[in-house]
CSV table of C-alpha atoms and ligand atoms in Angstrom, one decimal:
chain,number,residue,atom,x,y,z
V,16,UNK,CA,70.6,53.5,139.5
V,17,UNK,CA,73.7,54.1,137.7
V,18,UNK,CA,76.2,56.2,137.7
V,19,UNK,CA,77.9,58.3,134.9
V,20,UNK,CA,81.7,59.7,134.6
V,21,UNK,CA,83.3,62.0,132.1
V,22,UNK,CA,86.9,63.2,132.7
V,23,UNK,CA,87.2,67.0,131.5
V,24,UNK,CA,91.2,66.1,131.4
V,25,UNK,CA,93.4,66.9,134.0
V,26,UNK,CA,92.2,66.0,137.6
V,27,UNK,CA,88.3,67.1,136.6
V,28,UNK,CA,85.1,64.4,136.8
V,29,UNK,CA,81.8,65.1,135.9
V,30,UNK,CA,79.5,62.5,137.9
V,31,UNK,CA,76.1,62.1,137.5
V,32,UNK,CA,74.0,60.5,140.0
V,33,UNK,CA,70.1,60.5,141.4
V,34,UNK,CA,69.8,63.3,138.8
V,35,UNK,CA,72.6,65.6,140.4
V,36,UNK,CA,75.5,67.2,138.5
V,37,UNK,CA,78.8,67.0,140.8
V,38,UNK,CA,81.9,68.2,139.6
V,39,UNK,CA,85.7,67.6,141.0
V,40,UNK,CA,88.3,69.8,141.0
V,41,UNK,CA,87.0,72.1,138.5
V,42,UNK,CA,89.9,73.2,135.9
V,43,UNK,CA,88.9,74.0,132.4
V,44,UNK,CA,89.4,77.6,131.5
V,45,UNK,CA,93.3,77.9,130.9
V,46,UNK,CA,93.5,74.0,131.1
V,47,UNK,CA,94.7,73.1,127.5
V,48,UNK,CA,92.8,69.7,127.6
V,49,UNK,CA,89.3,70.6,128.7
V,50,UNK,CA,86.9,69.7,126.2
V,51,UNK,CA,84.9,72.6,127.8
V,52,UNK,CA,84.5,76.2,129.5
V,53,UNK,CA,83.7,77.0,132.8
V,54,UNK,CA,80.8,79.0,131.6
V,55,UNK,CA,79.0,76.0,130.2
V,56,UNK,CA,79.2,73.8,132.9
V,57,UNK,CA,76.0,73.1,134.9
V,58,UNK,CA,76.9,72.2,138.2
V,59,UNK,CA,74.9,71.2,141.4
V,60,UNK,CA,77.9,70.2,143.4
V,61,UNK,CA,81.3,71.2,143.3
V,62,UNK,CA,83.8,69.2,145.2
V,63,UNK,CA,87.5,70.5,145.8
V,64,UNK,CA,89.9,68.0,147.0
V,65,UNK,CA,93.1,71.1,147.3
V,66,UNK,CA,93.9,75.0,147.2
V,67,UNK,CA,96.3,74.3,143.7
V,68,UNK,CA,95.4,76.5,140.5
V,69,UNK,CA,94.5,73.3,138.4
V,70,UNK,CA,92.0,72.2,140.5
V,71,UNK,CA,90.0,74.8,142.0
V,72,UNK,CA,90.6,77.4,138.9
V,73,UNK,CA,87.1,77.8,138.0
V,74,UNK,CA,85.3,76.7,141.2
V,75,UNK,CA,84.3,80.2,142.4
V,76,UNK,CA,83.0,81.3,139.1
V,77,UNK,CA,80.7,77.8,138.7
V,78,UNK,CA,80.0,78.3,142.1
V,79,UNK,CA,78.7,81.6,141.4
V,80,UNK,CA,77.0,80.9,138.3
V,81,UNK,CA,75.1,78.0,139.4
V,82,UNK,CA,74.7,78.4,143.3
V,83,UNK,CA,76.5,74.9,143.3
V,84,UNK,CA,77.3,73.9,146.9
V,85,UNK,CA,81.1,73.8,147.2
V,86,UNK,CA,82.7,70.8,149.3
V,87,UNK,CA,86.5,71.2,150.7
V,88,UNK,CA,88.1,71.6,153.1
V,89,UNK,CA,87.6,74.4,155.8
V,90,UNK,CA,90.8,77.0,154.8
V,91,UNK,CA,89.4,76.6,151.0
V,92,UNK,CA,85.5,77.5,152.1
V,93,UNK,CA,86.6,80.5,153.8
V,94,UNK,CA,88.7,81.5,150.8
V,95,UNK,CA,85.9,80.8,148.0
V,96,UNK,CA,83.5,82.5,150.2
V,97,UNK,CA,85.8,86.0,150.4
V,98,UNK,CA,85.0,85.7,146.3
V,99,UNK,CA,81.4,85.7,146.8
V,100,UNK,CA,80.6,81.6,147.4
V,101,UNK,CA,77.5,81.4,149.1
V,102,UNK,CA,76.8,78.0,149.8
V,103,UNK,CA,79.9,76.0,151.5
V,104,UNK,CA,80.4,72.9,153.1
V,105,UNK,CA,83.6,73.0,154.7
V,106,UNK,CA,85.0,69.6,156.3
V,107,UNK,CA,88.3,68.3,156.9
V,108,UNK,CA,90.2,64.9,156.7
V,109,UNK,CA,88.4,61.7,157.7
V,110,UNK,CA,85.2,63.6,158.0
V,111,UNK,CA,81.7,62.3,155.6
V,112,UNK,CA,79.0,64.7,154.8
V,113,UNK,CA,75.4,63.2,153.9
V,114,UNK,CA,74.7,64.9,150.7
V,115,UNK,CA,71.3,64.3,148.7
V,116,UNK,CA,73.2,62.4,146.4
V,117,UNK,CA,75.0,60.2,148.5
V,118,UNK,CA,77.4,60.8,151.5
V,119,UNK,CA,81.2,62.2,150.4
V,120,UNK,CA,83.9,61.4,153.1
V,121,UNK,CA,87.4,63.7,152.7
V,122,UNK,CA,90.5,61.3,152.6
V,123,UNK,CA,93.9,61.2,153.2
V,124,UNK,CA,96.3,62.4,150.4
V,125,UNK,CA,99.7,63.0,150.8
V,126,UNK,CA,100.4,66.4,148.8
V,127,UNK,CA,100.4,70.1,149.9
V,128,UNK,CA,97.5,72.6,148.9
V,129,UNK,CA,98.9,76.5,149.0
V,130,UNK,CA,96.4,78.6,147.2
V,131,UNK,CA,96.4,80.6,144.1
V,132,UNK,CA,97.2,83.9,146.2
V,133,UNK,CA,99.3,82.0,148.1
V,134,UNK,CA,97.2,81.8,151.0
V,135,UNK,CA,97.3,78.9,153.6
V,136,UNK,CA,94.8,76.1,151.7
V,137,UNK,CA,95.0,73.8,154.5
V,138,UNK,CA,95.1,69.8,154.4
V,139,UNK,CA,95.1,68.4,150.9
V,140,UNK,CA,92.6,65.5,150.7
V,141,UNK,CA,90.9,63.1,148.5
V,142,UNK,CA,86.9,61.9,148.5
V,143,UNK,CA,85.2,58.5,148.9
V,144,UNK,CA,81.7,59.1,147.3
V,145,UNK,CA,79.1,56.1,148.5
V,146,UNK,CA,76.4,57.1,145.9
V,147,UNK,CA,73.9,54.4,144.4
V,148,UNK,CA,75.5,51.7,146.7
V,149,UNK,CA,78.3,52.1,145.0
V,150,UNK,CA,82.0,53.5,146.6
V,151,UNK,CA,84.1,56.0,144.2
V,152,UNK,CA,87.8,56.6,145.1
V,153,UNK,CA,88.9,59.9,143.9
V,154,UNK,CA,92.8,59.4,145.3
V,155,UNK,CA,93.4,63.4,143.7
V,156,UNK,CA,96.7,64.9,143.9
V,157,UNK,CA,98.2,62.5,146.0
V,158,UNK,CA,101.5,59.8,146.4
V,159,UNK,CA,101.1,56.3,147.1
V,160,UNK,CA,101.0,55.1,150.5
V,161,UNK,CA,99.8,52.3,152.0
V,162,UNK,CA,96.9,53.2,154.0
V,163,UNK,CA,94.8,53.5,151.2
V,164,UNK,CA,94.3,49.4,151.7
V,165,UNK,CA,92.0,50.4,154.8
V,166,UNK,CA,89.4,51.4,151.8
V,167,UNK,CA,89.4,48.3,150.9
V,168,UNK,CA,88.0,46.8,154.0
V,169,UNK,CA,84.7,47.1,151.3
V,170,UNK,CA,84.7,46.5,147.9
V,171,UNK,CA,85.8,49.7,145.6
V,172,UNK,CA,83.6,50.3,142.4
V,173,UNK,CA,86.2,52.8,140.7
V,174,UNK,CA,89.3,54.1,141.8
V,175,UNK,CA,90.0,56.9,140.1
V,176,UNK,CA,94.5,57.8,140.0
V,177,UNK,CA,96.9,60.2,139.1
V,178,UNK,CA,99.4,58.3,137.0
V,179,UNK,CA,100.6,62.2,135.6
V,180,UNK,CA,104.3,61.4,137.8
V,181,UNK,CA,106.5,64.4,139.0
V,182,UNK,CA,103.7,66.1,141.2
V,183,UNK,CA,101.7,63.1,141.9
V,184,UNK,CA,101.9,59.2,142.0
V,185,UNK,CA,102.9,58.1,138.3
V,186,UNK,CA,102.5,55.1,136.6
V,187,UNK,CA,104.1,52.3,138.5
V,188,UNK,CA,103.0,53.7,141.7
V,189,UNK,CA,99.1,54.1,140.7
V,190,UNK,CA,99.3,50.5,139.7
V,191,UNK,CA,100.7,49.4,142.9
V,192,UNK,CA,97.9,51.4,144.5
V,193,UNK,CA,95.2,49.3,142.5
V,194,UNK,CA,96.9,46.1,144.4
V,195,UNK,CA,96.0,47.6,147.4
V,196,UNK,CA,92.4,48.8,146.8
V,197,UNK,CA,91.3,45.9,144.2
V,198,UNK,CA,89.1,47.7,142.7
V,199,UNK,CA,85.9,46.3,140.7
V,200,UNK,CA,87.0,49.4,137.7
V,201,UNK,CA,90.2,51.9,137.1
V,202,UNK,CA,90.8,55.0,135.6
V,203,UNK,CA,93.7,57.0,135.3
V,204,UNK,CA,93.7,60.8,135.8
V,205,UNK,CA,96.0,64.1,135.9
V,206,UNK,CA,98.3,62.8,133.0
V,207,UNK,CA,98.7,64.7,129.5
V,208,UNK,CA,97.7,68.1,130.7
V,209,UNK,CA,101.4,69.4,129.9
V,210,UNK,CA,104.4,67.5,128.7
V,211,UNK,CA,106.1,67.2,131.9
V,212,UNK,CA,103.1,64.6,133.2
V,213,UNK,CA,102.7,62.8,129.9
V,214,UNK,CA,102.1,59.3,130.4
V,215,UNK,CA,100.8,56.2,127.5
V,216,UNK,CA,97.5,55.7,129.4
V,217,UNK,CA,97.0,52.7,127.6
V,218,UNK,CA,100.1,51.0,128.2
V,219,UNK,CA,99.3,51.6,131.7
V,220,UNK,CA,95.7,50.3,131.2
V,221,UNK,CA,97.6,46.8,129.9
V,222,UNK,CA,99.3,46.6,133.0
V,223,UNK,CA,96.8,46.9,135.2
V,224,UNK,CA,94.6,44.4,133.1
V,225,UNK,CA,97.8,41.9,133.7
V,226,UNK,CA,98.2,42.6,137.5
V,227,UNK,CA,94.3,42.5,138.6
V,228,UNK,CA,90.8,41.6,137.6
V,229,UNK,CA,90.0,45.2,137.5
V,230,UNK,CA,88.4,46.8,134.2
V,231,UNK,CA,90.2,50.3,132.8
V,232,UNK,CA,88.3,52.9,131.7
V,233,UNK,CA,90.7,55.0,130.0
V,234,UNK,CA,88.4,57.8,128.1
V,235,UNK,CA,89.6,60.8,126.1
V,236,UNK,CA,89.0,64.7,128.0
V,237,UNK,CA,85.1,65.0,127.1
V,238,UNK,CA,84.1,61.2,126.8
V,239,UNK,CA,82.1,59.2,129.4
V,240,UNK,CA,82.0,55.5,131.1
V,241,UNK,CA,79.3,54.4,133.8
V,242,UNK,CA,79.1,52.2,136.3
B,1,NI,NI1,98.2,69.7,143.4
B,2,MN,MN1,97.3,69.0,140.5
């Protein structure tokens, strides 16, 4: 069983897996690189790693569309089920939920997570998806730091990294983060949305091709990759 990824820019996935359509940190109406509108998606999971406008923009609208089950933290379940969100799963750092298409464990990210309305969004986090025997690192809005080694007690199929700078981890930091998960596949996210996080993705892609055996996947907002 494989599995499929499309970046819809910014800190958005699509992935596809055992016929189930989960999307991260849903950001697409006033994002200026989605190659999509919230309206069109088609959702079964949402997954929301923090409580910041570009990345859980369009999650209570998808939700509600779709019936998509929402997976974040606690503070953000409560707040996306005042607007209506039916069908939470709230969980919190270190924590896995066993999801029909695969288990999703909430990981450490070092970041802060206010929400739109400037309520309290809790702990910011990032996911490790095991789906098709496979182990997905979504690092999210996050800085380097040096526990994210212990993910690679087992072998990482994609590590997925802000290299976007200024709010996150940028370039040089992301690549020191692929020394310390060694990852079987790379590829950069959060980078381009606005000037201030431009970044050359593909220079960055060389670099990490130079400094490990791990394959870049560096595709355009809208285009795919699987593993
Ligand atoms: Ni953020
Ligand atoms: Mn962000």
């Amino acid at each position: 069983m494989s599995v499929k990824l499309t970046w819809w820019g910014h800190g958005c996935w699509l992935i596809e897996v055992e016929g189930q359509r989960i999307v991260l940190d849903p950001f697409l109406d006033a994002s200026p690189t989605a190659p999509l509108k919230a309206a069109e998606v088609a959702a079964d999971w949402i997954l929301v790693s923090h409580g910041h406008f570009d990345h859980i923009a369009d999650a209570g609208s998808i939700a509600n569309r779709t019936g998509a089950g929402v997976v974040a933290n606690f503070e953000i379940c409560q707040w996306l089920a005042k607007q209506g969100v039916t069908r939470t799963l709230p969980m919190n750092l270190g924590g896995i939920q066993r999801l029909p298409f695969g288990q999703v464990q909430m990981t450490l990210a070092f970041h802060s997570s206010q929400l739109p309305d400037d309520s309290y969004g809790g702990n910011p986090g990032g996911f490790l998806l095991t789906v098709a025997e496979r182990r997905l690192y979504f690092a999210c809005d996050t800085a380097l730091f040096s526990d994210m080694q212990r993910l690679a007690d087992r072998p990482v199929d994609l590590a997925v990294l802000p290299i976007g700078d200024l709010f996150t981890m940028g370039p040089d930091d992301a690549l020191e983060a692929v020394k310390l998960l060694s990852p079987r596949a790379v590829a950069p996210s959060h980078y381009n949305t606005w000037p201030p996080i431009a970044q050359d993705a593909e220079a960055w892609a060389q670099q990490v091709r130079d400094a490990s055996d791990a394959v870049v996947h560096v595709p355009a907002p809208g285009q795919s990759f699987t593993l």
